[in-house]
Tab-separated table of C-alpha atoms and ligand atoms in Angstrom:
chain	number	residue	atom	x	y	z
Y	1	MET	CA	91.124	184.056	95.918
Y	2	LYS	CA	89.265	181.498	93.548
Y	3	LYS	CA	91.327	182.840	90.442
Y	4	ILE	CA	94.654	182.326	92.550
Y	5	PHE	CA	93.436	178.590	93.376
Y	6	ILE	CA	92.669	177.827	89.932
Y	7	LEU	CA	96.169	179.371	88.634
Y	8	LEU	CA	97.746	177.310	91.296
Y	9	LEU	CA	96.097	174.246	90.251
Y	10	LEU	CA	96.796	174.582	86.531
Y	11	PRO	CA	100.175	173.194	86.309
Y	12	ILE	CA	99.167	170.183	88.348
Y	13	LEU	CA	96.607	169.608	85.795
Y	14	LEU	CA	98.800	169.984	82.892
Y	15	TYR	CA	101.317	167.736	84.741
Y	16	SER	CA	98.753	164.856	84.908
Y	17	CYS	CA	97.340	165.382	81.543
Y	18	THR	CA	100.944	164.805	80.276
Y	19	ARG	CA	101.567	161.903	82.301
Y	20	GLU	CA	98.535	160.574	81.097
Y	21	LYS	CA	99.075	161.003	77.581
Y	22	PHE	CA	102.415	159.434	77.441
Y	23	GLU	CA	101.860	156.483	79.781
Y	24	ALA	CA	103.955	153.595	78.830
Y	25	LYS	CA	102.791	150.057	78.035
Y	26	SER	CA	104.904	147.129	77.879
Y	27	GLU	CA	104.540	143.538	76.275
Y	28	ASN	CA	106.943	140.582	76.384
Y	29	ARG	CA	107.289	137.761	74.118
Y	30	PHE	CA	109.710	134.815	73.917
Y	31	LEU	CA	110.734	134.981	70.217
Y	32	MET	CA	113.777	133.978	68.196
Y	33	GLY	CA	115.165	131.954	71.444
Y	34	THR	CA	115.029	135.356	73.580
Y	35	VAL	CA	112.984	137.582	75.423
Y	36	CYS	CA	111.596	140.704	73.083
Y	37	ILE	CA	110.314	143.388	74.979
Y	38	LEU	CA	108.477	146.290	73.325
Y	39	THR	CA	107.506	149.502	75.486
Y	40	LEU	CA	105.222	151.777	73.854
Y	41	TYR	CA	104.538	155.443	74.447
Y	42	ASN	CA	101.438	156.961	73.205
Y	43	GLY	CA	99.802	155.193	70.412
Y	44	GLU	CA	99.893	151.718	71.804
Y	45	SER	CA	97.111	149.420	70.921
Y	46	ARG	CA	96.524	145.458	70.849
Y	47	GLU	CA	96.978	145.573	67.092
Y	48	ILE	CA	100.136	147.717	67.116
Y	49	PHE	CA	101.810	145.255	69.693
Y	50	GLU	CA	100.642	142.283	67.769
Y	51	GLY	CA	101.712	143.588	64.329
Y	52	ALA	CA	105.153	144.040	65.623
Y	53	PHE	CA	105.377	140.724	67.208
Y	54	GLU	CA	104.182	139.376	64.082
Y	55	ILE	CA	107.121	141.084	62.277
Y	56	ILE	CA	109.760	139.475	64.635
Y	57	GLU	CA	108.140	136.137	64.084
Y	58	LYS	CA	107.969	136.191	60.389
Y	59	GLU	CA	111.511	137.597	59.795
Y	60	ASP	CA	112.677	135.018	62.336
Y	61	LEU	CA	110.889	132.109	60.113
Y	62	LEU	CA	113.030	133.577	57.229
Y	63	MET	CA	116.648	133.920	58.627
Y	64	SER	CA	116.788	131.234	61.506
Y	65	LEU	CA	119.403	128.603	61.246
Y	66	GLN	CA	117.701	126.442	63.678
Y	67	LYS	CA	114.207	126.350	61.806
Y	68	GLY	CA	114.311	123.824	59.050
Y	69	ASN	CA	112.043	125.366	56.954
Y	70	SER	CA	113.548	128.969	56.918
Y	71	GLU	CA	114.658	130.564	53.614
Y	72	LEU	CA	118.336	130.145	55.258
Y	73	SER	CA	118.068	126.656	55.912
Y	74	MET	CA	117.041	126.163	52.240
Y	75	ILE	CA	119.867	127.991	50.934
Y	76	ASN	CA	122.329	126.022	53.173
Y	77	ARG	CA	120.808	122.755	51.891
Y	78	LYS	CA	121.459	123.607	48.444
Y	79	ALA	CA	125.073	124.424	49.288
Y	80	GLY	CA	127.383	123.437	46.341
Y	81	ILE	CA	124.139	122.065	44.433
Y	82	GLU	CA	122.133	125.152	43.106
Y	83	ALA	CA	121.625	128.668	43.827
Y	84	VAL	CA	118.508	129.795	45.599
Y	85	THR	CA	116.053	132.740	45.307
Y	86	VAL	CA	115.044	134.314	48.365
Y	87	SER	CA	113.244	137.321	49.663
Y	88	GLU	CA	114.290	140.836	49.480
Y	89	ASP	CA	114.786	140.731	53.535
Y	90	THR	CA	117.023	137.695	53.612
Y	91	TYR	CA	119.109	138.508	50.657
Y	92	GLN	CA	119.570	141.991	52.326
Y	93	VAL	CA	120.839	140.635	55.456
Y	94	VAL	CA	123.139	138.041	54.065
Y	95	GLU	CA	124.433	140.932	51.809
Y	96	THR	CA	125.308	143.227	54.590
Y	97	SER	CA	126.579	140.480	56.558
Y	98	ILE	CA	129.172	139.572	53.752
Y	99	TYR	CA	129.933	143.413	53.512
Y	100	TYR	CA	131.143	143.151	57.262
Y	101	SER	CA	133.066	140.192	56.623
Y	102	ARG	CA	135.144	142.176	53.963
Y	103	MET	CA	135.329	145.096	56.281
Y	104	THR	CA	136.717	143.052	58.997
Y	105	ASP	CA	138.847	140.621	56.711
Y	106	GLY	CA	136.730	137.742	57.630
Y	107	ALA	CA	136.598	138.367	61.632
Y	108	PHE	CA	132.931	138.475	61.278
Y	109	ASP	CA	131.975	135.826	58.970
Y	110	PRO	CA	128.193	134.537	58.687
Y	111	THR	CA	129.754	131.089	56.950
Y	112	ILE	CA	130.792	130.002	60.571
Y	113	ALA	CA	127.492	128.169	60.889
Y	114	PRO	CA	129.021	124.746	60.577
Y	115	LEU	CA	131.415	125.643	63.650
Y	116	VAL	CA	128.404	126.936	65.300
Y	117	GLU	CA	126.553	123.827	64.982
Y	118	LEU	CA	129.352	121.843	66.052
Y	119	TRP	CA	129.811	123.860	69.316
Y	120	GLY	CA	125.959	123.548	69.817
Y	121	ILE	CA	125.434	127.405	70.115
Y	122	GLY	CA	121.729	128.029	69.684
Y	123	ALA	CA	120.829	124.591	70.663
Y	124	ASP	CA	122.105	122.839	73.758
Y	125	PHE	CA	125.469	124.633	74.062
Y	126	SER	CA	126.062	122.799	77.415
Y	127	GLY	CA	129.597	121.837	78.122
Y	128	ARG	CA	131.299	119.788	75.110
Y	129	VAL	CA	134.440	120.863	73.818
Y	130	PRO	CA	134.410	119.365	70.191
Y	131	SER	CA	137.411	117.352	69.029
Y	132	LEU	CA	140.320	119.295	67.146
Y	133	GLU	CA	139.937	117.069	64.193
Y	134	SER	CA	135.890	117.935	63.826
Y	135	ILE	CA	137.047	121.673	64.538
Y	136	ASN	CA	139.472	121.854	61.545
Y	137	SER	CA	137.225	120.197	59.217
Y	138	MET	CA	134.117	122.525	60.064
Y	139	LYS	CA	136.612	125.492	59.856
Y	140	ALA	CA	137.517	124.436	56.355
Y	141	LEU	CA	134.136	125.110	55.495
Y	142	THR	CA	133.999	128.656	56.974
Y	143	ASP	CA	134.761	131.024	53.868
Y	144	TYR	CA	132.667	134.030	53.140
Y	145	ARG	CA	134.418	134.512	49.717
Y	146	LYS	CA	132.507	131.482	48.570
Y	147	VAL	CA	128.993	133.050	48.942
Y	148	GLU	CA	127.871	133.867	45.325
Y	149	PHE	CA	125.339	136.443	44.767
Y	150	SER	CA	123.851	135.439	41.430
Y	151	GLY	CA	120.956	137.757	39.904
Y	152	THR	CA	117.999	139.042	41.829
Y	153	ASN	CA	117.807	138.059	45.398
Y	154	THR	CA	119.549	134.788	44.550
Y	155	LEU	CA	122.451	133.341	46.476
Y	156	TYR	CA	124.776	130.318	46.195
Y	157	LEU	CA	127.328	128.943	48.687
Y	158	LEU	CA	129.868	127.223	46.454
Y	159	GLU	CA	130.740	123.986	48.731
Y	160	LYS	CA	128.859	121.450	50.036
Y	161	GLY	CA	128.409	121.325	53.584
Y	162	MET	CA	128.726	125.181	53.785
Y	163	LYS	CA	126.277	127.029	56.017
Y	164	ILE	CA	125.255	130.583	56.831
Y	165	ASP	CA	124.302	131.740	60.449
Y	166	LEU	CA	122.827	135.240	60.785
Y	167	GLY	CA	122.798	135.005	64.640
Y	168	GLY	CA	125.223	137.895	64.790
Y	169	ILE	CA	123.146	140.190	62.719
Y	170	ALA	CA	119.742	139.205	62.289
Y	171	LYS	CA	118.236	140.609	65.592
Y	172	GLY	CA	119.538	144.215	64.544
Y	173	TYR	CA	117.801	144.003	61.311
Y	174	ILE	CA	114.562	142.530	62.683
Y	175	ALA	CA	114.707	145.538	65.295
Y	176	ASP	CA	115.163	148.158	62.393
Y	177	LYS	CA	112.115	146.348	60.926
Y	178	VAL	CA	110.040	146.569	64.059
Y	179	LYS	CA	111.138	150.658	64.237
Y	180	GLU	CA	109.897	151.106	60.606
Y	181	TYR	CA	106.541	149.575	61.094
Y	182	LEU	CA	106.051	151.406	64.628
Y	183	LEU	CA	106.808	154.898	62.914
Y	184	ILE	CA	104.416	153.910	60.328
Y	185	GLN	CA	101.764	153.261	62.974
Y	186	GLY	CA	102.337	156.602	64.195
Y	187	VAL	CA	104.446	155.601	67.388
Y	188	GLU	CA	107.122	158.069	68.054
Y	189	ARG	CA	108.375	157.100	71.287
Y	190	ALA	CA	109.368	153.385	72.100
Y	191	ILE	CA	112.093	151.127	73.338
Y	192	ILE	CA	112.379	148.109	71.251
Y	193	ASN	CA	114.552	145.308	72.935
Y	194	LEU	CA	115.110	142.027	71.371
Y	195	GLY	CA	117.252	140.275	74.090
Y	196	GLY	CA	119.502	142.978	74.504
Y	197	ASN	CA	119.614	144.577	71.060
Y	198	ILE	CA	118.196	147.611	71.930
Y	199	ILE	CA	116.577	150.635	69.700
Y	200	VAL	CA	115.293	153.807	71.293
Y	201	MET	CA	112.991	155.699	69.463
Y	202	GLY	CA	112.550	159.590	69.970
Y	203	SER	CA	113.287	160.916	73.269
Y	204	LYS	CA	111.655	160.263	76.565
Y	205	PRO	CA	108.148	161.765	77.104
Y	206	ASP	CA	109.830	164.728	78.876
Y	207	LEU	CA	112.044	165.277	75.911
Y	208	GLN	CA	115.013	164.240	77.966
Y	209	PRO	CA	117.299	161.474	76.339
Y	210	TRP	CA	116.763	157.862	77.250
Y	211	LYS	CA	119.145	156.403	79.772
Y	212	ILE	CA	120.299	152.825	78.972
Y	213	GLY	CA	122.341	150.656	81.124
Y	214	ILE	CA	125.256	148.615	79.725
Y	215	GLN	CA	125.445	145.209	81.320
Y	216	ASP	CA	128.242	144.448	83.755
Y	217	PRO	CA	130.057	141.475	82.064
Y	218	PHE	CA	130.582	139.988	85.393
Y	219	ASP	CA	127.556	140.754	87.302
Y	220	THR	CA	123.904	139.254	87.014
Y	221	ARG	CA	121.771	140.785	84.404
Y	222	GLY	CA	120.415	144.285	84.989
Y	223	ASN	CA	123.457	145.424	86.934
Y	224	HIS	CA	125.138	147.905	84.750
Y	225	ILE	CA	128.661	149.599	84.406
Y	226	GLY	CA	127.264	152.905	83.086
Y	227	ILE	CA	124.694	154.544	81.103
Y	228	ALA	CA	124.279	155.701	77.659
Y	229	GLU	CA	122.137	158.702	77.293
Y	230	VAL	CA	120.497	158.621	73.729
Y	231	GLN	CA	117.746	159.410	71.552
Y	232	ASP	CA	116.755	157.941	68.089
Y	233	LYS	CA	119.733	155.234	68.481
Y	234	THR	CA	120.534	151.666	68.804
Y	235	ILE	CA	122.485	150.155	71.461
Y	236	VAL	CA	124.004	146.639	70.943
Y	237	THR	CA	126.317	144.520	73.222
Y	238	SER	CA	128.308	141.348	72.417
Y	239	GLY	CA	129.921	139.792	75.292
Y	240	ILE	CA	131.441	136.787	77.051
Y	241	TYR	CA	128.355	136.469	79.473
Y	242	GLU	CA	125.454	136.106	76.659
Y	243	ARG	CA	125.875	132.491	76.163
Y	244	PHE	CA	128.720	130.212	77.662
Y	245	PHE	CA	129.568	127.079	79.540
Y	246	TYR	CA	132.417	125.778	81.581
Y	247	GLU	CA	134.529	122.618	80.940
Y	248	ASP	CA	137.468	121.626	83.205
Y	249	GLY	CA	137.199	125.084	84.862
Y	250	LYS	CA	137.643	127.132	81.631
Y	251	ARG	CA	134.891	129.083	80.051
Y	252	TYR	CA	133.552	128.699	76.533
Y	253	HIS	CA	131.443	131.719	74.929
Y	254	HIS	CA	129.391	131.989	71.832
Y	255	ILE	CA	131.469	134.359	69.674
Y	256	LEU	CA	133.648	132.282	67.558
Y	257	ASP	CA	136.975	133.074	66.075
Y	258	PRO	CA	136.983	132.024	62.287
Y	259	VAL	CA	140.774	131.578	62.349
Y	260	THR	CA	140.947	129.007	65.191
Y	261	GLY	CA	137.487	127.602	65.144
Y	262	TYR	CA	137.195	128.320	69.032
Y	263	PRO	CA	135.579	130.906	71.115
Y	264	VAL	CA	137.391	134.249	70.638
Y	265	GLU	CA	140.542	134.523	73.249
Y	266	ASN	CA	141.345	138.111	73.622
Y	267	ASP	CA	141.196	140.402	76.724
Y	268	LEU	CA	137.674	141.711	75.905
Y	269	ALA	CA	134.537	140.855	78.218
Y	270	SER	CA	132.245	143.075	76.164
Y	271	VAL	CA	132.006	145.320	73.271
Y	272	THR	CA	128.812	148.006	73.137
Y	273	ILE	CA	128.058	149.722	69.858
Y	274	ILE	CA	125.789	152.983	69.838
Y	275	SER	CA	124.809	153.895	66.534
Y	276	ASP	CA	121.844	154.618	63.925
Y	277	LYS	CA	120.859	151.317	62.597
Y	278	SER	CA	120.615	148.278	64.386
Y	279	ILE	CA	121.586	145.855	61.794
Y	280	ASP	CA	124.933	147.830	61.674
Y	281	ALA	CA	125.261	148.030	65.501
Y	282	ASP	CA	124.640	144.213	65.643
Y	283	ALA	CA	127.283	143.274	63.123
Y	284	LEU	CA	129.773	145.769	64.593
Y	285	SER	CA	129.378	144.412	67.997
Y	286	THR	CA	130.202	140.964	67.252
Y	287	SER	CA	132.999	141.975	64.539
Y	288	LEU	CA	134.782	144.280	67.135
Y	289	PHE	CA	134.560	141.525	69.651
Y	290	VAL	CA	136.443	139.305	67.293
Y	291	LEU	CA	138.855	141.901	66.170
Y	292	GLY	CA	140.045	143.170	69.568
Y	293	VAL	CA	140.571	146.807	71.169
Y	294	GLU	CA	143.348	147.735	68.827
Y	295	LYS	CA	141.771	146.811	65.342
Y	296	GLY	CA	138.266	147.433	66.593
Y	297	LEU	CA	139.222	151.196	67.491
Y	298	ASN	CA	140.821	151.473	64.168
Y	299	LEU	CA	137.539	150.363	62.311
Y	300	ILE	CA	134.992	152.482	64.731
Y	301	ASN	CA	136.957	155.655	64.694
Y	302	MET	CA	136.843	155.431	60.638
Y	303	MET	CA	132.848	155.513	61.035
Y	304	ASP	CA	130.955	158.930	61.554
Y	305	ASP	CA	127.743	157.608	62.849
Y	306	SER	CA	128.925	154.911	65.592
Y	307	GLU	CA	130.515	154.658	68.806
Y	308	ALA	CA	132.267	151.769	71.017
Y	309	VAL	CA	132.624	151.090	74.530
Y	310	PHE	CA	135.048	148.066	75.191
Y	311	VAL	CA	135.107	146.571	78.398
Y	312	THR	CA	138.106	144.273	79.252
Y	313	LYS	CA	138.372	141.230	81.511
Y	314	ASP	CA	140.388	143.118	83.959
Y	315	LYS	CA	137.897	145.942	84.192
Y	316	LYS	CA	139.297	148.606	82.094
Y	317	VAL	CA	136.713	150.710	79.863
Y	318	LEU	CA	137.823	152.162	76.542
Y	319	TYR	CA	136.065	154.571	74.302
Y	320	SER	CA	135.969	155.312	70.551
Y	321	SER	CA	136.553	158.795	69.655
Y	322	GLY	CA	133.213	160.204	70.506
Y	323	ALA	CA	131.598	157.745	73.064
Y	324	ASP	CA	132.410	160.086	75.924
Y	325	GLU	CA	129.687	162.328	74.843
Y	326	VAL	CA	127.033	159.597	75.245
Y	327	PHE	CA	128.339	157.150	77.765
Y	328	SER	CA	129.125	157.483	81.434
Y	329	LEU	CA	130.896	154.937	83.560
Y	330	TYR	CA	129.734	155.031	87.105
Y	331	HIS	CA	130.903	151.358	88.401
Y	332	LYS	CA	133.495	151.919	90.842
Y	333	ASP	CA	135.283	148.713	90.093
Y	334	TYR	CA	135.748	149.926	86.522
Y	335	SER	CA	138.141	152.477	85.190
Y	336	LEU	CA	138.642	154.156	81.850
Y	337	ILE	CA	141.745	153.830	79.972
Y	338	THR	CA	142.896	155.889	76.868
Y	339	PRO	CA	143.805	153.903	73.942
Y	340	ASP	CA	147.475	155.038	74.195
Y	341	GLU	CA	147.524	153.789	77.942
Y	342	TYR	CA	146.041	150.717	76.577
Y	343	LEU	CA	148.669	150.116	74.064
Y	344	ALA	CA	151.442	151.093	76.350
Y	345	ARG	CA	150.539	148.071	78.939
L	1	AMP	P1	126.175	138.239	68.954
L	1	AMP	O1	125.476	137.858	70.102
L	1	AMP	O2	125.420	139.522	68.192
L	1	AMP	O3	127.519	139.051	69.216
L	1	AMP	O4	126.259	137.261	67.890
L	1	AMP	C1	126.801	136.089	68.218
L	1	AMP	C2	126.301	135.088	67.335
L	1	AMP	O5	126.860	135.151	66.245
L	1	AMP	C3	126.647	133.874	67.757
L	1	AMP	O6	125.646	133.258	68.604
L	1	AMP	C4	126.881	132.962	66.488
L	1	AMP	O7	125.326	132.302	65.995
L	1	AMP	C5	127.321	133.778	65.423
L	1	AMP	N1	128.748	134.051	65.511
L	1	AMP	C6	129.541	133.385	66.296
L	1	AMP	N2	130.846	133.734	66.049
L	1	AMP	C7	130.755	134.650	64.692
L	1	AMP	C8	131.580	135.245	64.064
L	1	AMP	N3	132.825	135.376	64.110
L	1	AMP	N4	131.173	135.836	62.680
L	1	AMP	C9	129.890	136.062	62.608
L	1	AMP	N5	128.672	135.524	63.442
L	1	AMP	C10	129.474	134.880	64.561
L	2	MG	MG1	125.985	140.846	66.707
């Protein structure tokens, strides 16, 4: 009788041990102008959280457009004057950003900073459409082909007034850095969330994939249109809902079209990328948003390790060729359409 009782108890004991072993711990910090949330499973400690947040702060200090003493600001100040040698990190992010500029024929262009500042994105961004004249003169300074890579970690912006903004890519890079650090610290399961730029490490403690919701672009934060089930992946969304203001009843958001100098005007509400590296996912989500559905699908379908979910303003959802394997749409107001159906509209 006693033996049976112990045997019956055993699974319960094992279960509670497992649960205890994989208890999650979360910490938030407001960094890079956004909320950064780290959730660690097993291996969490005060030092590890501190170390991870320090990395975010340190990298932001190198690459922030808003911070006057960042390496990026130094490159920008020396535009048209002289080349500047920077850290390997800053160099790598600028180099990758220009790689995506080439790949998207300039739809993604980090030299968009003069326009970003003119619109006040990142600062006030509170309801002021600039004059057409000022938009045109800042637009003339936007040209990724005028970034010169000269020697080891040395960069030069060819024209005075040119400026780089890494707002569309740096969070992804920094998330990758945090992951690298956590792995070195022996953390195998974690969720790194830098203002919606998400990396999931490993699987859930029960060995199932993590379930990450994709934001409904027309609802308040935390309301999702569907779920991505992933392990060891990054999920990054660019959308009209992230930063915007209204003027005369018209909505102006934070992703700019380098051709017009105005916020991108197409039928997209958001683009989500599911990929291996967050720097790529971050650059690609912004890129595909600017490119639109047709060109965006062509680009993403050429890539083996990345998938995209496009959400249009009329609540249609389109998948890249392998996205159906990781994403499921459940919101009843949204419906899936195929690329062919989309093109035939
Ligand atoms: P994300 O939220 O990652 O899509 O990035 C948007 C941010 O990237 C904006 O807040 C700007 O700082 C910057 N940005 C805006 N338009 C572009 C563009 N066409 N190419 C590159 N970066 C951009
Ligand atoms: Mg981005």
